[in-house]
PDB file of C-alpha atoms and ligand atoms in Angstrom:
ATOM      1  CA  UNK K 761      30.019  66.579   3.959  1.00  0.00           C
ATOM      2  CA  UNK K 762      31.054  64.478   1.044  1.00  0.00           C
ATOM      3  CA  UNK K 763      30.431  60.783   1.433  1.00  0.00           C
ATOM      4  CA  UNK K 764      27.341  61.037   3.654  1.00  0.00           C
ATOM      5  CA  UNK K 765      25.212  57.936   3.109  1.00  0.00           C
ATOM      6  CA  UNK K 766      21.581  58.966   2.720  1.00  0.00           C
ATOM      7  CA  UNK K 767      19.417  57.241   5.275  1.00  0.00           C
ATOM      8  CA  UNK K 768      15.991  56.158   4.175  1.00  0.00           C
ATOM      9  CA  UNK K 769      14.705  55.796   7.744  1.00  0.00           C
ATOM     10  CA  UNK K 770      15.332  59.538   8.243  1.00  0.00           C
ATOM     11  CA  UNK K 771      13.699  60.502   4.928  1.00  0.00           C
ATOM     12  CA  UNK K 772      16.976  61.904   3.616  1.00  0.00           C
ATOM     13  CA  UNK K 773      16.331  63.381   0.182  1.00  0.00           C
ATOM     14  CA  UNK K 774      18.662  66.362   0.000  1.00  0.00           C
ATOM     15  CA  UNK K 775      17.959  69.381  -2.197  1.00  0.00           C
ATOM     16  CA  UNK K 776      20.507  69.696  -4.990  1.00  0.00           C
ATOM     17  CA  UNK K 777      19.193  72.540  -7.162  1.00  0.00           C
ATOM     18  CA  UNK K 778      20.412  76.055  -6.202  1.00  0.00           C
ATOM     19  CA  UNK K 779      17.503  77.620  -8.105  1.00  0.00           C
ATOM     20  CA  UNK K 780      14.894  75.703  -6.072  1.00  0.00           C
ATOM     21  CA  UNK K 781      16.775  76.401  -2.826  1.00  0.00           C
ATOM     22  CA  UNK K 782      16.790  80.085  -3.691  1.00  0.00           C
ATOM     23  CA  UNK K 783      13.053  79.966  -4.493  1.00  0.00           C
ATOM     24  CA  UNK K 784      12.295  78.387  -1.099  1.00  0.00           C
ATOM     25  CA  UNK K 785      14.402  80.940   0.779  1.00  0.00           C
ATOM     26  CA  UNK K 786      12.714  83.755  -1.182  1.00  0.00           C
ATOM     27  CA  UNK K 787       9.291  82.414  -0.097  1.00  0.00           C
ATOM     28  CA  UNK K 788      10.410  82.381   3.550  1.00  0.00           C
ATOM     29  CA  UNK K 789      11.633  85.991   3.225  1.00  0.00           C
ATOM     30  CA  UNK K 790      14.009  85.785   6.205  1.00  0.00           C
ATOM     31  CA  UNK K 791      14.866  88.976   8.089  1.00  0.00           C
ATOM     32  CA  UNK K 792      17.887  89.438  10.380  1.00  0.00           C
ATOM     33  CA  UNK K 793      15.794  89.591  13.571  1.00  0.00           C
ATOM     34  CA  UNK K 794      13.659  86.521  12.832  1.00  0.00           C
ATOM     35  CA  UNK K 795      13.942  83.493  15.083  1.00  0.00           C
ATOM     36  CA  UNK K 796      14.117  80.653  12.612  1.00  0.00           C
ATOM     37  CA  UNK K 797      13.776  77.025  13.640  1.00  0.00           C
ATOM     38  CA  UNK K 798      14.866  74.597  10.956  1.00  0.00           C
ATOM     39  CA  UNK K 799      13.824  70.968  11.170  1.00  0.00           C
ATOM     40  CA  UNK K 800      16.189  68.531   9.440  1.00  0.00           C
ATOM     41  CA  UNK K 801      19.111  70.579   8.038  1.00  0.00           C
ATOM     42  CA  UNK K 802      20.720  67.554   6.372  1.00  0.00           C
ATOM     43  CA  UNK K 803      23.744  68.936   4.551  1.00  0.00           C
ATOM     44  CA  UNK K 804      22.619  72.538   5.084  1.00  0.00           C
ATOM     45  CA  UNK K 805      21.023  73.230   1.680  1.00  0.00           C
ATOM     46  CA  UNK K 806      18.583  75.661   3.347  1.00  0.00           C
ATOM     47  CA  UNK K 807      20.555  76.307   6.535  1.00  0.00           C
ATOM     48  CA  UNK K 808      23.448  77.992   4.794  1.00  0.00           C
ATOM     49  CA  UNK K 809      21.487  80.631   2.827  1.00  0.00           C
ATOM     50  CA  UNK K 810      19.282  81.290   5.881  1.00  0.00           C
ATOM     51  CA  UNK K 811      22.338  81.788   8.106  1.00  0.00           C
ATOM     52  CA  UNK K 812      23.562  84.406   5.656  1.00  0.00           C
ATOM     53  CA  UNK K 813      20.569  86.547   6.639  1.00  0.00           C
ATOM     54  CA  UNK K 814      19.393  85.786  10.184  1.00  0.00           C
ATOM     55  CA  UNK K 815      21.110  86.494  13.496  1.00  0.00           C
ATOM     56  CA  UNK K 816      19.670  83.463  15.252  1.00  0.00           C
ATOM     57  CA  UNK K 817      18.707  79.978  14.135  1.00  0.00           C
ATOM     58  CA  UNK K 818      17.760  76.855  16.055  1.00  0.00           C
ATOM     59  CA  UNK K 819      18.412  73.740  14.039  1.00  0.00           C
ATOM     60  CA  UNK K 820      17.046  70.310  14.898  1.00  0.00           C
ATOM     61  CA  UNK K 821      18.680  67.197  13.467  1.00  0.00           C
ATOM     62  CA  UNK K 822      18.279  63.579  14.561  1.00  0.00           C
ATOM     63  CA  UNK K 823      21.080  61.921  12.550  1.00  0.00           C
ATOM     64  CA  UNK K 824      24.288  61.612  14.625  1.00  0.00           C
ATOM     65  CA  UNK K 825      26.365  61.337  11.437  1.00  0.00           C
ATOM     66  CA  UNK K 826      25.344  64.858  10.386  1.00  0.00           C
ATOM     67  CA  UNK K 827      25.953  66.571  13.731  1.00  0.00           C
ATOM     68  CA  UNK K 828      29.746  66.650  13.647  1.00  0.00           C
ATOM     69  CA  UNK K 829      30.063  67.925  10.039  1.00  0.00           C
ATOM     70  CA  UNK K 830      27.396  70.582  10.676  1.00  0.00           C
ATOM     71  CA  UNK K 831      29.139  71.722  13.870  1.00  0.00           C
ATOM     72  CA  UNK K 832      32.499  71.819  12.118  1.00  0.00           C
ATOM     73  CA  UNK K 833      31.098  73.923   9.300  1.00  0.00           C
ATOM     74  CA  UNK K 834      28.977  76.395  11.257  1.00  0.00           C
ATOM     75  CA  UNK K 835      30.004  75.984  14.922  1.00  0.00           C
ATOM     76  CA  UNK K 836      31.925  79.276  14.987  1.00  0.00           C
ATOM     77  CA  UNK K 837      28.869  81.205  13.754  1.00  0.00           C
ATOM     78  CA  UNK K 838      27.073  82.676  16.814  1.00  0.00           C
ATOM     79  CA  UNK K 839      23.745  82.515  14.922  1.00  0.00           C
ATOM     80  CA  UNK K 840      23.961  78.714  14.667  1.00  0.00           C
ATOM     81  CA  UNK K 841      22.350  76.685  17.482  1.00  0.00           C
ATOM     82  CA  UNK K 842      22.232  72.980  16.785  1.00  0.00           C
ATOM     83  CA  UNK K 843      19.971  70.592  18.727  1.00  0.00           C
ATOM     84  CA  UNK K 844      20.777  66.931  18.256  1.00  0.00           C
ATOM     85  CA  UNK K 845      17.316  65.542  18.924  1.00  0.00           C
ATOM     86  CA  UNK K 846      14.049  64.179  17.534  1.00  0.00           C
ATOM     87  CA  UNK K 847      11.840  66.961  16.118  1.00  0.00           C
ATOM     88  CA  UNK K 848       8.781  64.859  16.961  1.00  0.00           C
ATOM     89  CA  UNK K 849       9.513  64.898  20.677  1.00  0.00           C
ATOM     90  CA  UNK K 850      11.067  68.363  20.879  1.00  0.00           C
ATOM     91  CA  UNK K 851       9.535  70.976  23.196  1.00  0.00           C
ATOM     92  CA  UNK K 852       9.453  74.044  20.930  1.00  0.00           C
ATOM     93  CA  UNK K 853       8.361  76.252  23.838  1.00  0.00           C
ATOM     94  CA  UNK K 854      11.772  75.570  25.413  1.00  0.00           C
ATOM     95  CA  UNK K 855      13.271  77.868  22.753  1.00  0.00           C
ATOM     96  CA  UNK K 856      11.278  80.875  23.956  1.00  0.00           C
ATOM     97  CA  UNK K 857      12.941  83.638  25.945  1.00  0.00           C
ATOM     98  CA  UNK K 858      11.676  87.115  26.906  1.00  0.00           C
ATOM     99  CA  UNK K 859      13.255  88.436  23.666  1.00  0.00           C
ATOM    100  CA  UNK K 860      12.325  85.455  21.548  1.00  0.00           C
ATOM    101  CA  UNK K 861       8.570  85.084  21.607  1.00  0.00           C
ATOM    102  CA  UNK K 862       7.580  84.033  18.103  1.00  0.00           C
ATOM    103  CA  UNK K 863       9.236  81.388  16.033  1.00  0.00           C
ATOM    104  CA  UNK K 864       9.352  80.878  12.272  1.00  0.00           C
ATOM    105  CA  UNK K 865       9.583  77.174  11.536  1.00  0.00           C
ATOM    106  CA  UNK K 866      10.977  75.883   8.256  1.00  0.00           C
ATOM    107  CA  UNK K 867      12.172  72.613   6.799  1.00  0.00           C
ATOM    108  CA  UNK K 868      12.361  70.136   4.013  1.00  0.00           C
ATOM    109  CA  UNK K 869      10.657  67.591   6.224  1.00  0.00           C
ATOM    110  CA  UNK K 870      11.269  63.878   6.405  1.00  0.00           C
ATOM    111  CA  UNK K 871       8.156  62.660   4.597  1.00  0.00           C
ATOM    112  CA  UNK K 872       7.668  59.570   6.734  1.00  0.00           C
ATOM    113  CA  UNK K 873       6.896  61.650   9.841  1.00  0.00           C
ATOM    114  CA  UNK K 874       5.274  64.727   8.297  1.00  0.00           C
ATOM    115  CA  UNK K 875       1.711  64.291   9.623  1.00  0.00           C
ATOM    116  CA  UNK K 876       2.659  63.523  13.260  1.00  0.00           C
ATOM    117  CA  UNK K 877       5.193  66.361  13.113  1.00  0.00           C
ATOM    118  CA  UNK K 878       2.564  68.829  11.875  1.00  0.00           C
ATOM    119  CA  UNK K 879       0.197  67.750  14.675  1.00  0.00           C
ATOM    120  CA  UNK K 880       3.019  68.121  17.209  1.00  0.00           C
ATOM    121  CA  UNK K 881       3.824  71.633  15.920  1.00  0.00           C
ATOM    122  CA  UNK K 882       0.161  72.665  16.103  1.00  0.00           C
ATOM    123  CA  UNK K 883       0.439  72.312  19.881  1.00  0.00           C
ATOM    124  CA  UNK K 884       2.850  75.269  19.781  1.00  0.00           C
ATOM    125  CA  UNK K 885       0.849  77.307  17.222  1.00  0.00           C
ATOM    126  CA  UNK K 886       0.450  80.282  19.573  1.00  0.00           C
ATOM    127  CA  UNK K 887       4.257  80.684  19.604  1.00  0.00           C
ATOM    128  CA  UNK K 888       4.695  80.247  15.869  1.00  0.00           C
ATOM    129  CA  UNK K 889       4.424  83.136  13.408  1.00  0.00           C
ATOM    130  CA  UNK K 890       4.596  81.009  10.299  1.00  0.00           C
ATOM    131  CA  UNK K 891       5.812  77.706   8.892  1.00  0.00           C
ATOM    132  CA  UNK K 892       7.244  76.891   5.461  1.00  0.00           C
ATOM    133  CA  UNK K 893       7.620  73.233   4.679  1.00  0.00           C
ATOM    134  CA  UNK K 894       8.539  71.001   1.817  1.00  0.00           C
ATOM    135  CA  UNK K 895       6.294  67.957   1.934  1.00  0.00           C
ATOM    136  CA  UNK K 896       5.060  65.295  -0.397  1.00  0.00           C
ATOM    137  CA  UNK K 897       2.839  67.090  -2.928  1.00  0.00           C
ATOM    138  CA  UNK K 898      -0.035  64.797  -2.031  1.00  0.00           C
ATOM    139  CA  UNK K 899       0.196  65.915   1.616  1.00  0.00           C
ATOM    140  CA  UNK K 900       0.239  69.597   0.631  1.00  0.00           C
ATOM    141  CA  UNK K 901      -2.814  68.917  -1.559  1.00  0.00           C
ATOM    142  CA  UNK K 902      -4.543  67.438   1.506  1.00  0.00           C
ATOM    143  CA  UNK K 903      -3.529  70.289   3.808  1.00  0.00           C
ATOM    144  CA  UNK K 904      -4.864  72.958   1.436  1.00  0.00           C
ATOM    145  CA  UNK K 905      -7.920  71.066   0.037  1.00  0.00           C
ATOM    146  CA  UNK K 906     -11.372  72.619   0.191  1.00  0.00           C
ATOM    147  CA  UNK K 907     -14.563  70.669   1.105  1.00  0.00           C
ATOM    148  CA  UNK K 908     -15.935  68.438  -1.657  1.00  0.00           C
ATOM    149  CA  UNK K 909     -12.461  67.736  -3.094  1.00  0.00           C
ATOM    150  CA  UNK K 910     -11.187  64.155  -2.802  1.00  0.00           C
ATOM    151  CA  UNK K 911      -8.055  65.237  -0.934  1.00  0.00           C
ATOM    152  CA  UNK K 912     -10.143  66.941   1.807  1.00  0.00           C
ATOM    153  CA  UNK K 913      -9.844  65.034   5.070  1.00  0.00           C
ATOM    154  CA  UNK K 914      -8.818  65.123   8.703  1.00  0.00           C
ATOM    155  CA  UNK K 915      -5.464  66.787   7.948  1.00  0.00           C
ATOM    156  CA  UNK K 916      -7.222  69.570   5.965  1.00  0.00           C
ATOM    157  CA  UNK K 917      -9.719  70.282   8.753  1.00  0.00           C
ATOM    158  CA  UNK K 918      -7.244  70.166  11.642  1.00  0.00           C
ATOM    159  CA  UNK K 919      -4.672  72.377   9.920  1.00  0.00           C
ATOM    160  CA  UNK K 920      -7.197  74.812   8.439  1.00  0.00           C
ATOM    161  CA  UNK K 921      -8.817  75.147  11.869  1.00  0.00           C
ATOM    162  CA  UNK K 922      -5.520  76.446  13.279  1.00  0.00           C
ATOM    163  CA  UNK K 923      -3.801  78.049  10.270  1.00  0.00           C
ATOM    164  CA  UNK K 924      -4.261  79.824   7.001  1.00  0.00           C
ATOM    165  CA  UNK K 925      -2.784  77.419   4.477  1.00  0.00           C
ATOM    166  CA  UNK K 926      -1.250  78.237   1.109  1.00  0.00           C
ATOM    167  CA  UNK K 927       0.105  75.961  -1.631  1.00  0.00           C
ATOM    168  CA  UNK K 928       3.194  77.740  -2.917  1.00  0.00           C
ATOM    169  CA  UNK K 929       4.804  75.602  -5.634  1.00  0.00           C
ATOM    170  CA  UNK K 930       5.605  72.099  -6.802  1.00  0.00           C
ATOM    171  CA  UNK K 931       9.130  70.654  -6.795  1.00  0.00           C
ATOM    172  CA  UNK K 932       9.951  67.638  -8.983  1.00  0.00           C
ATOM    173  CA  UNK K 933      11.989  64.589  -7.816  1.00  0.00           C
ATOM    174  CA  UNK K 934      14.991  65.565  -9.972  1.00  0.00           C
ATOM    175  CA  UNK K 935      15.759  68.383  -7.526  1.00  0.00           C
ATOM    176  CA  UNK K 936      16.764  65.949  -4.755  1.00  0.00           C
ATOM    177  CA  UNK K 937      19.565  63.467  -4.121  1.00  0.00           C
ATOM    178  CA  UNK K 938      18.458  60.707  -4.069  1.00  0.00           C
ATOM    179  CA  UNK K 939      15.250  61.532  -5.974  1.00  0.00           C
ATOM    180  CA  UNK K 940      12.053  60.613  -4.092  1.00  0.00           C
ATOM    181  CA  UNK K 941       9.426  58.576  -5.960  1.00  0.00           C
ATOM    182  CA  UNK K 942       6.843  61.364  -5.820  1.00  0.00           C
ATOM    183  CA  UNK K 943       6.466  65.085  -6.445  1.00  0.00           C
ATOM    184  CA  UNK K 944       6.985  67.485  -3.552  1.00  0.00           C
ATOM    185  CA  UNK K 945       5.518  70.904  -2.813  1.00  0.00           C
ATOM    186  CA  UNK K 946       6.070  73.879  -0.556  1.00  0.00           C
ATOM    187  CA  UNK K 947       3.305  74.928   1.798  1.00  0.00           C
ATOM    188  CA  UNK K 948       2.978  78.078   3.907  1.00  0.00           C
ATOM    189  CA  UNK K 949       1.066  77.798   7.188  1.00  0.00           C
ATOM    190  CA  UNK K 950       0.099  80.943   9.109  1.00  0.00           C
ATOM    191  CA  UNK K 951      -1.278  80.119  12.578  1.00  0.00           C
ATOM    192  CA  UNK K 952      -4.289  82.329  13.316  1.00  0.00           C
ATOM    193  CA  UNK K 953      -3.857  84.955  16.021  1.00  0.00           C
ATOM    194  CA  UNK K 954      -7.645  84.920  16.221  1.00  0.00           C
ATOM    195  CA  UNK K 955      -9.223  81.796  14.849  1.00  0.00           C
ATOM    196  CA  UNK K 956     -12.253  82.447  12.598  1.00  0.00           C
ATOM    197  CA  UNK K 957     -14.150  79.564  14.263  1.00  0.00           C
ATOM    198  CA  UNK K 958     -13.360  78.546  17.822  1.00  0.00           C
ATOM    199  CA  UNK K 959     -14.022  75.123  19.300  1.00  0.00           C
ATOM    200  CA  UNK K 960     -15.116  75.300  22.955  1.00  0.00           C
ATOM    201  CA  UNK K 961     -12.982  72.250  23.598  1.00  0.00           C
ATOM    202  CA  UNK K 962     -10.219  71.344  21.168  1.00  0.00           C
ATOM    203  CA  UNK K 963      -9.996  67.727  22.306  1.00  0.00           C
ATOM    204  CA  UNK K 964     -13.698  67.245  21.590  1.00  0.00           C
ATOM    205  CA  UNK K 965     -13.186  68.897  18.183  1.00  0.00           C
ATOM    206  CA  UNK K 966     -10.222  66.629  17.334  1.00  0.00           C
ATOM    207  CA  UNK K 967     -12.164  63.553  18.452  1.00  0.00           C
ATOM    208  CA  UNK K 968     -15.229  64.427  16.387  1.00  0.00           C
ATOM    209  CA  UNK K 969     -13.200  65.236  13.249  1.00  0.00           C
ATOM    210  CA  UNK K 970     -11.269  61.976  13.585  1.00  0.00           C
ATOM    211  CA  UNK K 971     -14.431  59.947  13.993  1.00  0.00           C
ATOM    212  CA  UNK K 972     -16.241  61.735  11.131  1.00  0.00           C
ATOM    213  CA  UNK K 973     -13.447  60.798   8.714  1.00  0.00           C
ATOM    214  CA  UNK K 974     -12.899  57.296  10.097  1.00  0.00           C
ATOM    215  CA  UNK K 975     -15.128  55.776   7.389  1.00  0.00           C
ATOM    216  CA  UNK K 976     -14.965  58.168   4.480  1.00  0.00           C
ATOM    217  CA  UNK K 977     -17.834  56.669   2.476  1.00  0.00           C
ATOM    218  CA  UNK K 978     -20.355  56.718   5.330  1.00  0.00           C
ATOM    219  CA  UNK K 979     -22.732  59.542   6.202  1.00  0.00           C
ATOM    220  CA  UNK K 980     -22.491  61.625   9.349  1.00  0.00           C
ATOM    221  CA  UNK K 981     -25.564  59.835  10.746  1.00  0.00           C
ATOM    222  CA  UNK K 982     -23.395  56.678  10.862  1.00  0.00           C
ATOM    223  CA  UNK K 983     -19.917  57.993  11.554  1.00  0.00           C
ATOM    224  CA  UNK K 984     -20.974  60.253  14.418  1.00  0.00           C
ATOM    225  CA  UNK K 985     -22.887  57.501  16.253  1.00  0.00           C
ATOM    226  CA  UNK K 986     -22.100  57.688  19.939  1.00  0.00           C
ATOM    227  CA  UNK K 987     -21.221  61.400  19.689  1.00  0.00           C
ATOM    228  CA  UNK K 988     -24.317  63.020  18.090  1.00  0.00           C
ATOM    229  CA  UNK K 989     -27.561  61.570  16.745  1.00  0.00           C
ATOM    230  CA  UNK K 990     -29.351  62.621  13.532  1.00  0.00           C
ATOM    231  CA  UNK K 991     -31.567  65.123  15.335  1.00  0.00           C
ATOM    232  CA  UNK K 992     -28.614  66.834  16.959  1.00  0.00           C
ATOM    233  CA  UNK K 993     -26.779  67.007  13.620  1.00  0.00           C
ATOM    234  CA  UNK K 994     -29.882  68.656  12.123  1.00  0.00           C
ATOM    235  CA  UNK K 995     -29.967  71.110  15.015  1.00  0.00           C
ATOM    236  CA  UNK K 996     -26.624  72.397  13.676  1.00  0.00           C
ATOM    237  CA  UNK K 997     -28.356  72.990  10.296  1.00  0.00           C
ATOM    238  CA  UNK K 998     -26.433  70.064   8.768  1.00  0.00           C
ATOM    239  CA  UNK K 999     -28.012  67.195   6.824  1.00  0.00           C
ATOM    240  CA  UNK K1000     -27.215  63.870   8.585  1.00  0.00           C
ATOM    241  CA  UNK K1001     -27.044  62.244   5.138  1.00  0.00           C
ATOM    242  CA  UNK K1002     -23.928  64.185   4.057  1.00  0.00           C
ATOM    243  CA  UNK K1003     -20.376  62.890   4.370  1.00  0.00           C
ATOM    244  CA  UNK K1004     -17.554  64.449   6.356  1.00  0.00           C
ATOM    245  CA  UNK K1005     -15.772  65.423   3.123  1.00  0.00           C
ATOM    246  CA  UNK K1006     -18.533  67.973   2.419  1.00  0.00           C
ATOM    247  CA  UNK K1007     -18.375  69.848   5.725  1.00  0.00           C
ATOM    248  CA  UNK K1008     -16.571  73.141   6.229  1.00  0.00           C
ATOM    249  CA  UNK K1009     -14.337  73.803   9.243  1.00  0.00           C
ATOM    250  CA  UNK K1010     -17.106  76.061  10.593  1.00  0.00           C
ATOM    251  CA  UNK K1011     -19.609  73.175  10.439  1.00  0.00           C
ATOM    252  CA  UNK K1012     -17.179  70.811  12.195  1.00  0.00           C
ATOM    253  CA  UNK K1013     -16.760  73.397  14.942  1.00  0.00           C
ATOM    254  CA  UNK K1014     -20.561  73.682  15.319  1.00  0.00           C
ATOM    255  CA  UNK K1015     -20.931  69.912  15.639  1.00  0.00           C
ATOM    256  CA  UNK K1016     -18.004  69.652  18.060  1.00  0.00           C
ATOM    257  CA  UNK K1017     -19.395  72.436  20.237  1.00  0.00           C
ATOM    258  CA  UNK K1018     -22.780  70.729  20.483  1.00  0.00           C
ATOM    259  CA  UNK K1019     -21.078  67.419  21.286  1.00  0.00           C
ATOM    260  CA  UNK K1020     -18.982  69.101  23.985  1.00  0.00           C
ATOM    261  CA  UNK K1021     -22.030  70.896  25.410  1.00  0.00           C
ATOM    262  CA  UNK K1022     -23.880  67.534  25.688  1.00  0.00           C
ATOM    263  CA  UNK K1023     -20.859  65.924  27.293  1.00  0.00           C
ATOM    264  CA  UNK K1024     -20.573  68.701  29.882  1.00  0.00           C
ATOM    265  CA  UNK K1025     -24.311  68.458  30.668  1.00  0.00           C
ATOM    266  CA  UNK K1026     -24.032  64.700  31.218  1.00  0.00           C
ATOM    267  CA  UNK K1027     -20.988  65.011  33.436  1.00  0.00           C
ATOM    268  CA  UNK K1028     -22.827  67.637  35.542  1.00  0.00           C
ATOM    269  CA  UNK K1029     -25.997  65.500  35.843  1.00  0.00           C
TER     270      UNK K1029
HETATM  271  N1  LIG Y1501      17.210  70.249   4.690  1.00  0.00           N
HETATM  272  C1  LIG Y1501      17.968  69.279   3.930  1.00  0.00           C
HETATM  273  C2  LIG Y1501      17.747  69.524   2.447  1.00  0.00           C
HETATM  274  O1  LIG Y1501      16.739  70.178   2.123  1.00  0.00           O
HETATM  275  O2  LIG Y1501      18.554  69.080   1.638  1.00  0.00           O
HETATM  276  C3  LIG Y1501      17.611  67.838   4.306  1.00  0.00           C
HETATM  277  C4  LIG Y1501      16.152  67.457   4.170  1.00  0.00           C
HETATM  278  S1  LIG Y1501      15.830  65.726   4.367  1.00  0.00           S
HETATM  279  C5  LIG Y1501      14.335  65.584   3.441  1.00  0.00           C
HETATM  280  C6  LIG Y1501      15.172  65.554   6.019  1.00  0.00           C
HETATM  281  C7  LIG Y1501      16.168  65.837   7.168  1.00  0.00           C
HETATM  282  O3  LIG Y1501      15.479  65.625   8.410  1.00  0.00           O
HETATM  283  C8  LIG Y1501      17.376  64.907   7.231  1.00  0.00           C
HETATM  284  O4  LIG Y1501      18.515  65.666   7.527  1.00  0.00           O
HETATM  285  C9  LIG Y1501      17.041  63.932   8.348  1.00  0.00           C
HETATM  286  O5  LIG Y1501      18.190  63.359   8.969  1.00  0.00           O
HETATM  287  C10 LIG Y1501      16.282  64.827   9.296  1.00  0.00           C
HETATM  288  N2  LIG Y1501      15.335  64.099  10.183  1.00  0.00           N
HETATM  289  C11 LIG Y1501      14.645  62.962   9.929  1.00  0.00           C
HETATM  290  N3  LIG Y1501      13.869  62.625  10.968  1.00  0.00           N
HETATM  291  C12 LIG Y1501      14.051  63.597  11.919  1.00  0.00           C
HETATM  292  C13 LIG Y1501      13.529  63.798  13.215  1.00  0.00           C
HETATM  293  N4  LIG Y1501      12.636  62.978  13.762  1.00  0.00           N
HETATM  294  N5  LIG Y1501      13.958  64.883  13.911  1.00  0.00           N
HETATM  295  C14 LIG Y1501      14.877  65.745  13.374  1.00  0.00           C
HETATM  296  N6  LIG Y1501      15.399  65.591  12.143  1.00  0.00           N
HETATM  297  C15 LIG Y1501      15.002  64.538  11.414  1.00  0.00           C
END
């Protein structure tokens, strides 16, 4: 695929260091019978070593200029299934068959769409066994942050609600062509089979978390106006004077469940 012009709009920073590629594949620990979905193969830095192990891969690439060279290189391999489409709009459930019920999603993701892509993938969490992604280090810090840490925010709460999250390792810019301006990191996400804390209504939960973090410096008493008042926040054993960044996922679920309960009561009245 010599001569491919890297496209900034598709976040094309291709891995160039065999040692890092090997480290990523080792973290994924692919097995022949796994159903791997790779988002953004680029020039196949991860695709090729994964195809050496697994019997079936679905590969999603948006860039028309990469489709033909990828097909030429791997088209005769029965394990290789290329989807020329946008990973953000893709219906991951369409890949399921009676034999293929859980997917393992991997990718060195285009950084410009990483948050919306993660939210899109969460919609399919019940069909996903695990996910291994390269992201901007700052995003991995946010995903894995604990309450009270500056990086803790909406992304931390929404992902930690649905998945166990693990920061694996940092990858410097020199390992990519062209080098990005920032450090990158690998994260492992394991969707819960049984969530430790369950929101009665996930839309209400998402709405409350979004609103709580909408003005980071303000207290819950202010940010949750219109959803819960100070008394109701206290009824969840939470101080209305604290900020969203200090609440655990469990506390967000408590607040969201009370909010949803109130909403249901009002709609019944
Ligand atoms: N996996 C390769 C590697 O590690 O060298 C390439 C990674 S590069 C950071 C991101 C890849 O995602 C590119 O191949 C890019 O064309 C592709 N991409 C960007 N936006 C996409 C989208 N919305 N849907 C599918 N693929 C996309």
